[in-house]
Coordinates of C-alpha atoms and ligand atoms in Angstrom, one line a residue:
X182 CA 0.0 0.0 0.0
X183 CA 1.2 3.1 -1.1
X184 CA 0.9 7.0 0.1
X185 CA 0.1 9.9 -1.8
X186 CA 0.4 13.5 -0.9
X187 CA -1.2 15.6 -4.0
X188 CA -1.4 19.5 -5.0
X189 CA -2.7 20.8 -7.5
X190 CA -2.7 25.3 -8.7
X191 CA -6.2 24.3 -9.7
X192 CA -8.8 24.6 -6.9
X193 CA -11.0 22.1 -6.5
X194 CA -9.0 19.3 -7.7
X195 CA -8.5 17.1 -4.6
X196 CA -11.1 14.7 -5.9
X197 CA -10.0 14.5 -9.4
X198 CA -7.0 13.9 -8.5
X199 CA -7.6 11.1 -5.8
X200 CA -10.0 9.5 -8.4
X201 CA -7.3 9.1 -11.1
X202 CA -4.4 8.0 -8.4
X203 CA -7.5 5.3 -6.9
X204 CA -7.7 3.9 -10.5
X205 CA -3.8 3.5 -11.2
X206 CA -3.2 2.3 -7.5
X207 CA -6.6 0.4 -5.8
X208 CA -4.6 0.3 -2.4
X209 CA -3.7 3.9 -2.3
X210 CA -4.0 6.2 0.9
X211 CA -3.7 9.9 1.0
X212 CA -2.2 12.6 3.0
X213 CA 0.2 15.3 3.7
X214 CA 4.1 14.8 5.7
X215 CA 5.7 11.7 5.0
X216 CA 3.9 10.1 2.1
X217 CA 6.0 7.7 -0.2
X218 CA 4.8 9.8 -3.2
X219 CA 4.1 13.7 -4.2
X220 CA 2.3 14.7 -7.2
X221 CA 2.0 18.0 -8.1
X222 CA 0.2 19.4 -11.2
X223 CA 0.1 22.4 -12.8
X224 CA -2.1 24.0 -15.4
X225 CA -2.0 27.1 -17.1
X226 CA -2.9 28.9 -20.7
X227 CA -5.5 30.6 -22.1
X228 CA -8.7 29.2 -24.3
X229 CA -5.9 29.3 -27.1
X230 CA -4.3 26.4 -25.4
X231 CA -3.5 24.8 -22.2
X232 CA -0.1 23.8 -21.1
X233 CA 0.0 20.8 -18.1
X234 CA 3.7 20.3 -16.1
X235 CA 3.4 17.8 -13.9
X236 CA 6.0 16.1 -11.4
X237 CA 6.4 12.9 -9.4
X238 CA 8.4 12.8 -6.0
X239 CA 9.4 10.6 -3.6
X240 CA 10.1 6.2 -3.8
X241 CA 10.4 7.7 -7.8
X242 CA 10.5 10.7 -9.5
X243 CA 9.4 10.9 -13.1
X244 CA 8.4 14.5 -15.1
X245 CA 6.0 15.3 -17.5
X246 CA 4.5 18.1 -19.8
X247 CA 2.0 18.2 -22.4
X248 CA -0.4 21.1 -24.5
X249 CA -3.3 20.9 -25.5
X250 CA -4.3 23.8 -28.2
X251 CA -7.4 21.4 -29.2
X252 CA -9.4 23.0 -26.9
X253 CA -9.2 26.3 -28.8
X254 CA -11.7 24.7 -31.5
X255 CA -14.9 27.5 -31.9
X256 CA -16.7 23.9 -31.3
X257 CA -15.8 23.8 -27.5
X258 CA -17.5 26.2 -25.3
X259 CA -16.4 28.1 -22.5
X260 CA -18.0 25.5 -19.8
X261 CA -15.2 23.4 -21.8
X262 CA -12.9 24.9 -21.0
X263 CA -13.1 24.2 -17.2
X264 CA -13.7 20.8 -17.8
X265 CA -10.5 20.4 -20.2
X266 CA -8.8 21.7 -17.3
X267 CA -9.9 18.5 -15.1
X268 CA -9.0 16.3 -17.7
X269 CA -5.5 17.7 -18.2
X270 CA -5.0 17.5 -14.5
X271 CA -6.0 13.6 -14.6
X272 CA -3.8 13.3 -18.0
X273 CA -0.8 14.6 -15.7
X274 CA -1.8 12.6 -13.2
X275 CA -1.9 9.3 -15.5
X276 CA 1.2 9.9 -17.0
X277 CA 3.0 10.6 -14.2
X278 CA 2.1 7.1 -12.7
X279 CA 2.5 4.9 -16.1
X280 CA 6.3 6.4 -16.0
X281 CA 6.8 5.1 -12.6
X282 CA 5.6 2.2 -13.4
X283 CA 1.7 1.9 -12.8
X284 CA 0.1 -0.5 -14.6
X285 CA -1.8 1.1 -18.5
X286 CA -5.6 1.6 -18.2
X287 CA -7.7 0.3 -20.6
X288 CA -9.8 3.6 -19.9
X289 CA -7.5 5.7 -19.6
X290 CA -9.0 9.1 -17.6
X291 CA -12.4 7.8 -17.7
X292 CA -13.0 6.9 -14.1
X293 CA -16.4 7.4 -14.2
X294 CA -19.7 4.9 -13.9
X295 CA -20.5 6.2 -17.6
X296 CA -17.8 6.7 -20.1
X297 CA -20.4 7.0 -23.3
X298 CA -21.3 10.2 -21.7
X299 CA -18.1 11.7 -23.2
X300 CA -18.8 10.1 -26.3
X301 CA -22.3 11.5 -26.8
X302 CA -21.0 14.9 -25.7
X303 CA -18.4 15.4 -28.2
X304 CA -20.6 14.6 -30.6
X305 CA -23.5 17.0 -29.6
X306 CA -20.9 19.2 -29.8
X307 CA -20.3 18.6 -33.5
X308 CA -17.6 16.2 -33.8
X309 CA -17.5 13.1 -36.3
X310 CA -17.4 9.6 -35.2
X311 CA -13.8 9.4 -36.4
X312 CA -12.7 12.5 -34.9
X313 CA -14.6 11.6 -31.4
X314 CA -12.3 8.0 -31.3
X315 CA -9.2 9.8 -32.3
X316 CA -9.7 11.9 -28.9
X317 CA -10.7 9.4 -26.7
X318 CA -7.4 7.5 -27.8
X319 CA -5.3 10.9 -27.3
X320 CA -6.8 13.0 -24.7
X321 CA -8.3 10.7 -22.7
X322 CA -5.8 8.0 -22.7
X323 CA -8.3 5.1 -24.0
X324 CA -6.5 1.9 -25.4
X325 CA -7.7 1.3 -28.8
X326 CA -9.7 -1.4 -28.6
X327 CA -12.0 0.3 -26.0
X328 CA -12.2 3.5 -27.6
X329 CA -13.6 1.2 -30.9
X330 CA -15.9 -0.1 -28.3
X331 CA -17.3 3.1 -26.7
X332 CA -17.9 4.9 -30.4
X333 CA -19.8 1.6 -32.0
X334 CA -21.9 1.8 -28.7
X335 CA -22.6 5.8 -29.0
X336 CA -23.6 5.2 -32.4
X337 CA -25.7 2.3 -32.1
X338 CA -27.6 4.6 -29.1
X339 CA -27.6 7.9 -30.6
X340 CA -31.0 6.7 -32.6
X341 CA -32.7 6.0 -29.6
X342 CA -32.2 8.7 -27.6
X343 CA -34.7 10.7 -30.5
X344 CA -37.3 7.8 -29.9
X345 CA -37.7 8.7 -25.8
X346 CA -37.1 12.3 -26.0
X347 CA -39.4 14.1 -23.4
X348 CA -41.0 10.5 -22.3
X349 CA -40.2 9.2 -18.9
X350 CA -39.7 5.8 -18.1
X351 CA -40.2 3.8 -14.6
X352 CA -38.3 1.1 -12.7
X353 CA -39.7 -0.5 -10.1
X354 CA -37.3 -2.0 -7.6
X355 CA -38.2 -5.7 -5.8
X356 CA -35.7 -6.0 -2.9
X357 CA -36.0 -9.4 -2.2
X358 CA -34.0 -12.6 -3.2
X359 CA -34.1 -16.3 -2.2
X360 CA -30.8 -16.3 -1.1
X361 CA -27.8 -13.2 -1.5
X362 CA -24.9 -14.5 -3.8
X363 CA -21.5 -14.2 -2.2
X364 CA -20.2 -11.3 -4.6
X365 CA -23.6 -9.0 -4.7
X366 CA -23.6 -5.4 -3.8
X367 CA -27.1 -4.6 -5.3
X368 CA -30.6 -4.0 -3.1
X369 CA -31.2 -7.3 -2.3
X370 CA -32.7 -9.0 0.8
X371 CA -32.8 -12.6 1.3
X372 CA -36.2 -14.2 1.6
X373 CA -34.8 -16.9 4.2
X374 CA -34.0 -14.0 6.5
X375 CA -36.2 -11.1 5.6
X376 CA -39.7 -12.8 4.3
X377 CA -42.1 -10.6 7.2
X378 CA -40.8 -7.4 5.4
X379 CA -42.6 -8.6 2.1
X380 CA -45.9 -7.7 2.7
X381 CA -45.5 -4.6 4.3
X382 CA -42.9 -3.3 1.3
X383 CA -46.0 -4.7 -0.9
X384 CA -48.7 -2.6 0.6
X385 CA -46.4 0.3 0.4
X386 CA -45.3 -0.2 -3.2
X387 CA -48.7 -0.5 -4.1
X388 CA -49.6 2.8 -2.9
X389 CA -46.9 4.5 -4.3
X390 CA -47.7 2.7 -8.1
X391 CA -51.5 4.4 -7.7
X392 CA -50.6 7.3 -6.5
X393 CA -47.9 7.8 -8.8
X394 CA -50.3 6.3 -11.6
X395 CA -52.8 9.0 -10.9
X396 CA -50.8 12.0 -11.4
X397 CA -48.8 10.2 -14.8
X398 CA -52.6 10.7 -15.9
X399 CA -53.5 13.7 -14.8
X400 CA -50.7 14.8 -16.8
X401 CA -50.9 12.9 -19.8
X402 CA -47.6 11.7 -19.4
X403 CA -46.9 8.1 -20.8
X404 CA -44.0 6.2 -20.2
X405 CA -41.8 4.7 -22.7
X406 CA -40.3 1.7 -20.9
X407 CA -40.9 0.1 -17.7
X408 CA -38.6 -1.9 -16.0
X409 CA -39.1 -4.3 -12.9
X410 CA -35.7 -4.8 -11.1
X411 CA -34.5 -5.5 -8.1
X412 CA -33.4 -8.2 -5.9
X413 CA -35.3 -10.9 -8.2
X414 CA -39.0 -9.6 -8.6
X415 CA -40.1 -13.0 -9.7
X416 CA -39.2 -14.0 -6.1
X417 CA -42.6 -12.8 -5.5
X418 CA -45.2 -15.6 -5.4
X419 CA -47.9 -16.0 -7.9
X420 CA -50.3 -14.2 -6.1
X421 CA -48.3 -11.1 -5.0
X422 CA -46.5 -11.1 -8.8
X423 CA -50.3 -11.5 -10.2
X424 CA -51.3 -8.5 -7.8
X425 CA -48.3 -6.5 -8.5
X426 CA -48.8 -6.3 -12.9
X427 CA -52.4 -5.8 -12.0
X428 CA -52.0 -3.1 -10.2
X429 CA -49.4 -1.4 -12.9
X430 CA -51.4 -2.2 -15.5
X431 CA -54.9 -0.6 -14.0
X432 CA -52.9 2.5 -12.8
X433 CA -50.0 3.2 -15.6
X434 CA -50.6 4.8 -19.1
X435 CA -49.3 2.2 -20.6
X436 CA -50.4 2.2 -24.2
X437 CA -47.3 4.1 -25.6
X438 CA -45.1 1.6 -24.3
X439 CA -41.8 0.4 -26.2
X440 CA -40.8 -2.0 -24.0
X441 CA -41.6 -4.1 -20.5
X442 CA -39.0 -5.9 -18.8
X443 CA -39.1 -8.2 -15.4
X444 CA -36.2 -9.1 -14.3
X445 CA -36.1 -12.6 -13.4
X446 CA -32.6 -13.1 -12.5
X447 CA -32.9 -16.3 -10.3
X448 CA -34.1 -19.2 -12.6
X449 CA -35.1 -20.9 -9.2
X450 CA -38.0 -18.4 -8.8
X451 CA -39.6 -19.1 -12.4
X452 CA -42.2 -21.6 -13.3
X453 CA -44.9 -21.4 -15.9
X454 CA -47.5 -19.8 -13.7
X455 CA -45.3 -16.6 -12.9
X456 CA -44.0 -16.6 -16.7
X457 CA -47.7 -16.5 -18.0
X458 CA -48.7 -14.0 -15.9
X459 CA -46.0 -11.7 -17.5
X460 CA -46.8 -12.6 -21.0
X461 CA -50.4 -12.1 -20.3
X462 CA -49.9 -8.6 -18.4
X463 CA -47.5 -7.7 -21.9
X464 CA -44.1 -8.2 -20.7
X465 CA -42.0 -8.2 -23.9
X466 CA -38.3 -8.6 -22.4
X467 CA -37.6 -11.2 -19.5
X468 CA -33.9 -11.5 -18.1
X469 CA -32.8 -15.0 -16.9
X470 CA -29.1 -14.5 -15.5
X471 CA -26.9 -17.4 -15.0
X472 CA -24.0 -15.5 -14.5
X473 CA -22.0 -18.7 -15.1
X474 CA -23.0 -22.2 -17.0
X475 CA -20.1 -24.0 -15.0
X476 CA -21.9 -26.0 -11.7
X477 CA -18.7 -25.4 -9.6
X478 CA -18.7 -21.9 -10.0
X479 CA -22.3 -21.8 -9.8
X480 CA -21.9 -23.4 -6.0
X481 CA -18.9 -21.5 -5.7
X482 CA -20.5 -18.1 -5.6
X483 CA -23.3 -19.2 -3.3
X484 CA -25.9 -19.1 -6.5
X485 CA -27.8 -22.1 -5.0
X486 CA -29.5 -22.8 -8.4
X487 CA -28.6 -25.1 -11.0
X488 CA -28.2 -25.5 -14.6
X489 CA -31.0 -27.7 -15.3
X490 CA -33.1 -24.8 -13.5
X491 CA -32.0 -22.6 -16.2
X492 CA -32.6 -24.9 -19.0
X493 CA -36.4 -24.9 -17.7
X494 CA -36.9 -21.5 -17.5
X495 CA -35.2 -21.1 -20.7
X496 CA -37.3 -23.4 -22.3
X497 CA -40.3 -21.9 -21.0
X498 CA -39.4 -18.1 -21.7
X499 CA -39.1 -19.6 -25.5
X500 CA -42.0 -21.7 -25.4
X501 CA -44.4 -19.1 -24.5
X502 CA -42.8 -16.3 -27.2
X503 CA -41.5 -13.5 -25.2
X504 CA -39.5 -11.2 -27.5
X505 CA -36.7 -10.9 -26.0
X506 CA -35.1 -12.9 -23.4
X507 CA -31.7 -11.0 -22.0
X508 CA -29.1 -13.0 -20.4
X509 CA -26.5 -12.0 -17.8
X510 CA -22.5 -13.5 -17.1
X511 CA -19.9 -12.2 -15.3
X512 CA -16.3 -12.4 -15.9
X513 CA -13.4 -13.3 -13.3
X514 CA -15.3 -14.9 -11.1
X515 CA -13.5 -17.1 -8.5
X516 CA -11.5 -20.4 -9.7
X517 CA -12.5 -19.5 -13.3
X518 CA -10.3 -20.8 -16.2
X519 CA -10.2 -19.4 -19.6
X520 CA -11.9 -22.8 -20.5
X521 CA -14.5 -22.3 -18.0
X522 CA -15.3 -19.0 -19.3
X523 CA -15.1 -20.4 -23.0
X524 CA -17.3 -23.2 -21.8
X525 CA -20.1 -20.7 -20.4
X526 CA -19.6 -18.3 -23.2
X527 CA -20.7 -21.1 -25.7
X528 CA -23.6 -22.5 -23.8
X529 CA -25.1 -19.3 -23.3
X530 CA -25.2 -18.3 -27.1
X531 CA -26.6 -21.6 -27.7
X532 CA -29.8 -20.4 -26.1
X533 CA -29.8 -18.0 -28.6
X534 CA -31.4 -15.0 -26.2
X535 CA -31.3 -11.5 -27.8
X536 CA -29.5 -9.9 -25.5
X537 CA -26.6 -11.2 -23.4
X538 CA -24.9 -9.0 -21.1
X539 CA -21.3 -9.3 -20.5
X540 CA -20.3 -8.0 -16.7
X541 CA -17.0 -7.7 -14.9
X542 CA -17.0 -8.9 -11.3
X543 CA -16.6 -5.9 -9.1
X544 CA -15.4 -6.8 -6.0
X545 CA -17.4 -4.4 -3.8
X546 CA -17.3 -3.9 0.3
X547 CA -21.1 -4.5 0.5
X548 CA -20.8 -8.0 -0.4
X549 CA -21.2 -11.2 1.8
X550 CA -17.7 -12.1 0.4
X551 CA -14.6 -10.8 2.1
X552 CA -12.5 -10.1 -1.0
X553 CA -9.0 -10.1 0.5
X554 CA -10.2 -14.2 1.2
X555 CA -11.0 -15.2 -2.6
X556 CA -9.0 -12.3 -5.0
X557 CA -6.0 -15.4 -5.4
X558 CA -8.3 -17.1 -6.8
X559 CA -9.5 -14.2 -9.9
X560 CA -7.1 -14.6 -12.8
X561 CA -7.4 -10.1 -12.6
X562 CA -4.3 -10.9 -15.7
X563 CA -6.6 -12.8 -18.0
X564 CA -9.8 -10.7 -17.9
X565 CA -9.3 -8.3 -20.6
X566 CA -8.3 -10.9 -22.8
X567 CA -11.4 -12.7 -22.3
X568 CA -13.3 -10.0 -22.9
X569 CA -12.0 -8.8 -26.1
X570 CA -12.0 -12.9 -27.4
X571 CA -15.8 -12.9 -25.9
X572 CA -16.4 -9.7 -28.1
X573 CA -15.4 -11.3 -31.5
X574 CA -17.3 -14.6 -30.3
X575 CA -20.0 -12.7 -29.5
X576 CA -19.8 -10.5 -33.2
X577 CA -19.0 -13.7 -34.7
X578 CA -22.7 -14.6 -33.6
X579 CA -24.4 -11.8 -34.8
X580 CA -24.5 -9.4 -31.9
X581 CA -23.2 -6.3 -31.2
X582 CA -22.5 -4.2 -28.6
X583 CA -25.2 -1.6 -27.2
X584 CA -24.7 -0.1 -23.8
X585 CA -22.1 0.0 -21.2
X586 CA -20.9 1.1 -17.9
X587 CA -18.6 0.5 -15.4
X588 CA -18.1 0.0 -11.7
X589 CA -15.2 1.0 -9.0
X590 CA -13.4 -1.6 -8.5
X591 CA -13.7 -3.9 -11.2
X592 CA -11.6 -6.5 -11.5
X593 CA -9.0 -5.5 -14.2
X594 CA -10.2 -2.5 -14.3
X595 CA -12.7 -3.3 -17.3
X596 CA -16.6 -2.9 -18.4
X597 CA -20.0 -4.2 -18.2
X598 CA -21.1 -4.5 -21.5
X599 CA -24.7 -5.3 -23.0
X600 CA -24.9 -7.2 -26.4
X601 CA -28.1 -7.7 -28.8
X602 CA -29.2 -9.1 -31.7
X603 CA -29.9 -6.5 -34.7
X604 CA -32.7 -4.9 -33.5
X605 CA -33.5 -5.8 -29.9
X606 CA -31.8 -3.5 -27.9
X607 CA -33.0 -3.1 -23.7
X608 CA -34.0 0.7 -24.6
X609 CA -34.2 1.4 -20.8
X610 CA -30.6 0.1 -20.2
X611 CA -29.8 2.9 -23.0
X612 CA -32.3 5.3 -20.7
X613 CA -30.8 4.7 -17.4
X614 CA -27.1 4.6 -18.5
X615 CA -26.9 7.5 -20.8
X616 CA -29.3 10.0 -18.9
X617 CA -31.2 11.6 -21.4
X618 CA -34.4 11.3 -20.4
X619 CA -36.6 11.4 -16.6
X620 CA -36.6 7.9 -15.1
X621 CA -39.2 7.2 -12.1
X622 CA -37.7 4.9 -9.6
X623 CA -40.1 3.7 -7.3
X624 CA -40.1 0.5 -5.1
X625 CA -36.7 -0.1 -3.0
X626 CA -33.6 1.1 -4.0
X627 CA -35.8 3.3 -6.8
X628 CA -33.9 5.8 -7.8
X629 CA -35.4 8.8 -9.6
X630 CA -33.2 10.8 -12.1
X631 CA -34.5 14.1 -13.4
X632 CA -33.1 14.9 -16.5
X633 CA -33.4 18.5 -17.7
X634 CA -34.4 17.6 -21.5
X635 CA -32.4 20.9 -22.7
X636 CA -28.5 20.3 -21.1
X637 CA -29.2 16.8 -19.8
X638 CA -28.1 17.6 -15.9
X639 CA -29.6 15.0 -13.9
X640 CA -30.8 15.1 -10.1
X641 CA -31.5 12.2 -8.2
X642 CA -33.9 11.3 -5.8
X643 CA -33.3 8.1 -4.2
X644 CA -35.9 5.8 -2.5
X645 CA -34.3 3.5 0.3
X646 CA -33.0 0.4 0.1
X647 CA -34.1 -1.1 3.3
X648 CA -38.2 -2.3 2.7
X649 CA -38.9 -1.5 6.4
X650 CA -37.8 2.1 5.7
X651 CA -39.4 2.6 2.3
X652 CA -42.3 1.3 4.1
X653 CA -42.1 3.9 7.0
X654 CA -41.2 6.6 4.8
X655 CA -43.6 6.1 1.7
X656 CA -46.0 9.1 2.5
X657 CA -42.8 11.4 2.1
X658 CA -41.6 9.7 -0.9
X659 CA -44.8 9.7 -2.9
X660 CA -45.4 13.6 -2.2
X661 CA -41.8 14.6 -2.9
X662 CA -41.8 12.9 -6.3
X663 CA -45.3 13.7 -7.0
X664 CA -44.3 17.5 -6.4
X665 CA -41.1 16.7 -8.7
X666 CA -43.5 15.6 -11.2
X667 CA -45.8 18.5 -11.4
X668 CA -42.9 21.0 -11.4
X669 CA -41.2 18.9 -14.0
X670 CA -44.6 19.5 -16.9
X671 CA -45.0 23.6 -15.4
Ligands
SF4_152 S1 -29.8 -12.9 -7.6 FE1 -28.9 -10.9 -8.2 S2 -29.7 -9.3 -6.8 FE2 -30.1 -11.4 -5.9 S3 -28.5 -11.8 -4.5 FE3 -27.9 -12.7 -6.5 S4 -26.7 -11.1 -7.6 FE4 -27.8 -10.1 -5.9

């Protein structure tokens, strides 16, 4: 573990800084006095051009200055300007490390949850597919292969983004699981420990869905997709499911609608009943996620389902014609070989679903799993590898890439990334990741992102977690994000 003292002539960079240093250096720690390291950065020039020194102290020294007179381009605004500034002072801070021997990043600068953002930025602004991948390799430090990856994705979105203009969309969040695998971070609470919040959270979901339905009414506002998430929603039985899409479906505007999906992650907690009920109620996407075909790692990462379990609900999905089934895996898991993964890989496309999302494991501190215990065991060195071979595979198939996003702390430092068959893209993945239109969280863990439809700044509102909360403080959540909703049409 390594210390860092940082300074910067920039105020306001303290963050920006720490960010770029957490990304080189997972283990760092910060301070002032006797830190093994000192970085300081300097920027300075005019809109003409910017000019970035920057120095490395300490177990190694290492200099380094660049310019940057791209920025005087009439296409760049002044609010550019300030954030070229921020990305220069991460640029210094990159280079700085890689000369001292920090390991490259596949993303270069982009430390954030969204890197398309960038992408779709630059070309709001006016710049050409070619020119926007030419930056991302040079100013923001992207290896090749993932600045390839992030323009075919902004292209394949950019379409869409017309289509939900001024629409909102909702997610509603079940928090509620059979079990919680080892490696999950998400809102999820385990039925065998947490089955007398259900019906509470229930009553107070369903308030929130009518009372929330009544004003999407009064305001003629319809929403473009609708997402059920969670947890595993389909955890749910029959009856409380069958209540739950009756209830959206008598209290939502829903006739607008481009696409439904139920998450129904767990193939434990499917049978033909539940799946009917979501055809019937016009579900058109269902996502079934092994996250690995391999029965070790399956029982390695506390899954407790099995592989015949997801042949069934496979089976069924197909046999009762939902349009799109979308399929989860994650990469680096535990004890995983490159055959495993090949393995996995091959018997997921076989199932022929029409989307398949690719994550990275992100070792997060909310998991049941102590990290430190199993990270021996994650070939980290092979990932990217994987992932670029799991790419062609997955081309080689007929899909293509449409929507990405990373996490802290991934392992290798790579993406998630969401594949699809020509045509059948998860529009709301496209929503909630690229932020360019409202989303209405409700349920637990909803969270609600107002997006001003003019400059695309987003605020949040976020609905708790916990279903005993959510439950105690529904009233309040309702009126706030009724009130949101009102000011949002005025
Ligand atoms: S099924 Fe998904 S949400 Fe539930 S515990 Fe496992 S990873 Fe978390």
């Amino acid at each position: 573990m390594a210390s860092y003292e940082l300074a910067c002539n920039l105020p306001g960079n303290e963050a920006n800084m720490e960010n770029m240093v957490r990304a080189a250096d997972p283990e760092a720690v910060f301070g002032t006095g006797s830190a093994d390291y000192r970085i300081e950065i300097t920027v300075s020039g005019t809109k003409e051009g910017l000019t970035c020194r920057g120095w490395i102290g300490g177990r190694q020294t290492a200099e380094v200055t660049f310019t940057d007179r791209e920025i005087g381009d009439p296409r760049y605004g002044m609010d550019a300007f300030a954030q070229r500034q921020k990305e220069m002072v991460r640029k210094g801070v990159l280079l700085l490390l890689q000369r001292t021997g920090r390991p490259v990043l596949p993303w270069g600068i982009l430390t954030g949850v969204r890197p398309s953002k960038i992408y779709h930025y630059l070309r709001d602004l006016g710049f050409s597919p070619a020119e926007v991948k030419e930056k991302l390799e040079d100013q923001f430090m992207l290896g090749p292969e993932k600045a390839a990856l992030l323009a075919a994705v902004g292209e394949v979105q950019r379409p869409f983004f017309q289509k939900v203009a001024g629409r909102i969309s909702i997610y509603v969040g079940i928090p509620f699981c059979p079990t919680k695998c080892h490696y999950c971070s998400f809102a999820s609470y385990p039925l065998t420990t947490h089955a007398h919040l259900v019906e509470g959270f229930l009553t107070a979901l369903a308030y929130e869905i009518e009372e929330i339905g009544k004003v999407l009414t009064r305001l003629g506002l319809t929403p473009a997709t609708l997402y059920i998430g969670g947890g595993t929603p389909t955890v749910l039985s029959r009856a409380q499911l069958g209540d739950l899409l009756a209830r959206i479906h008598r209290c939502f505007p829903l006739a607008e609608l481009l696409e439904y999906t139920v998450e129904a992650g767990r193939p434990d907690t499917l049978d033909r009943d539940k799946l009917k009920l979501l055809k019937d109620y016009g579900v058109t996407r269902v996502s079934v996620n092994p996250q690995t075909l391999n029965p070790r790692t399956l029982a390695r990462i506390g899954r407790q389902h099995t592989v015949a379990q997801l042949e069934a609900a496979v089976a069924l999905v197909r046999a009762l014609d939902f349009p799109c089934l979308n399929m989860d895996m994650i990469t680096g898991l535990p004890g995983e070989t490159e055959e495993d993964w090949d393995y996995s890989l091959e018997k997921l496309l076989a199932y022929r679903g029409e989307n398949i999302t690719v994550h990275t494991l992100a070792p997060k501190r909310a998991a049941t799993w102590d990290f430190s215990e199993v990270k021996g065991e994650i070939a980290a060195e092979r990932v990217a590898g994987w992932l670029e071979a799991s790419k062609q595979r997955l081309h080689t198939a007929g899909y293509y890439p449409y929507y990405l996003y990373r996490q802290r702390r991934s392992v290798a430092e790579q993406e998630n990334c969401g594949y699809t068959l020509p045509g059948r893209e998860g529009i709301y993945n496209i929503i909630m990741m690229e932020e360019r239109a409202t989303v209405l969280g409700l349920g637990g863990g909803g969270m609600s992102k107002w997006v001003d439809p003019v400059n695309f700044q987003v605020s949040r509102t976020p609905n708790p977690k916990c279903p005993a909360t959510y439950r105690e403080r529904i009233k309040e959540l309702v009126a706030e994000k009724v009130a949101k909703l009102m000011a949002s049409v005025n």
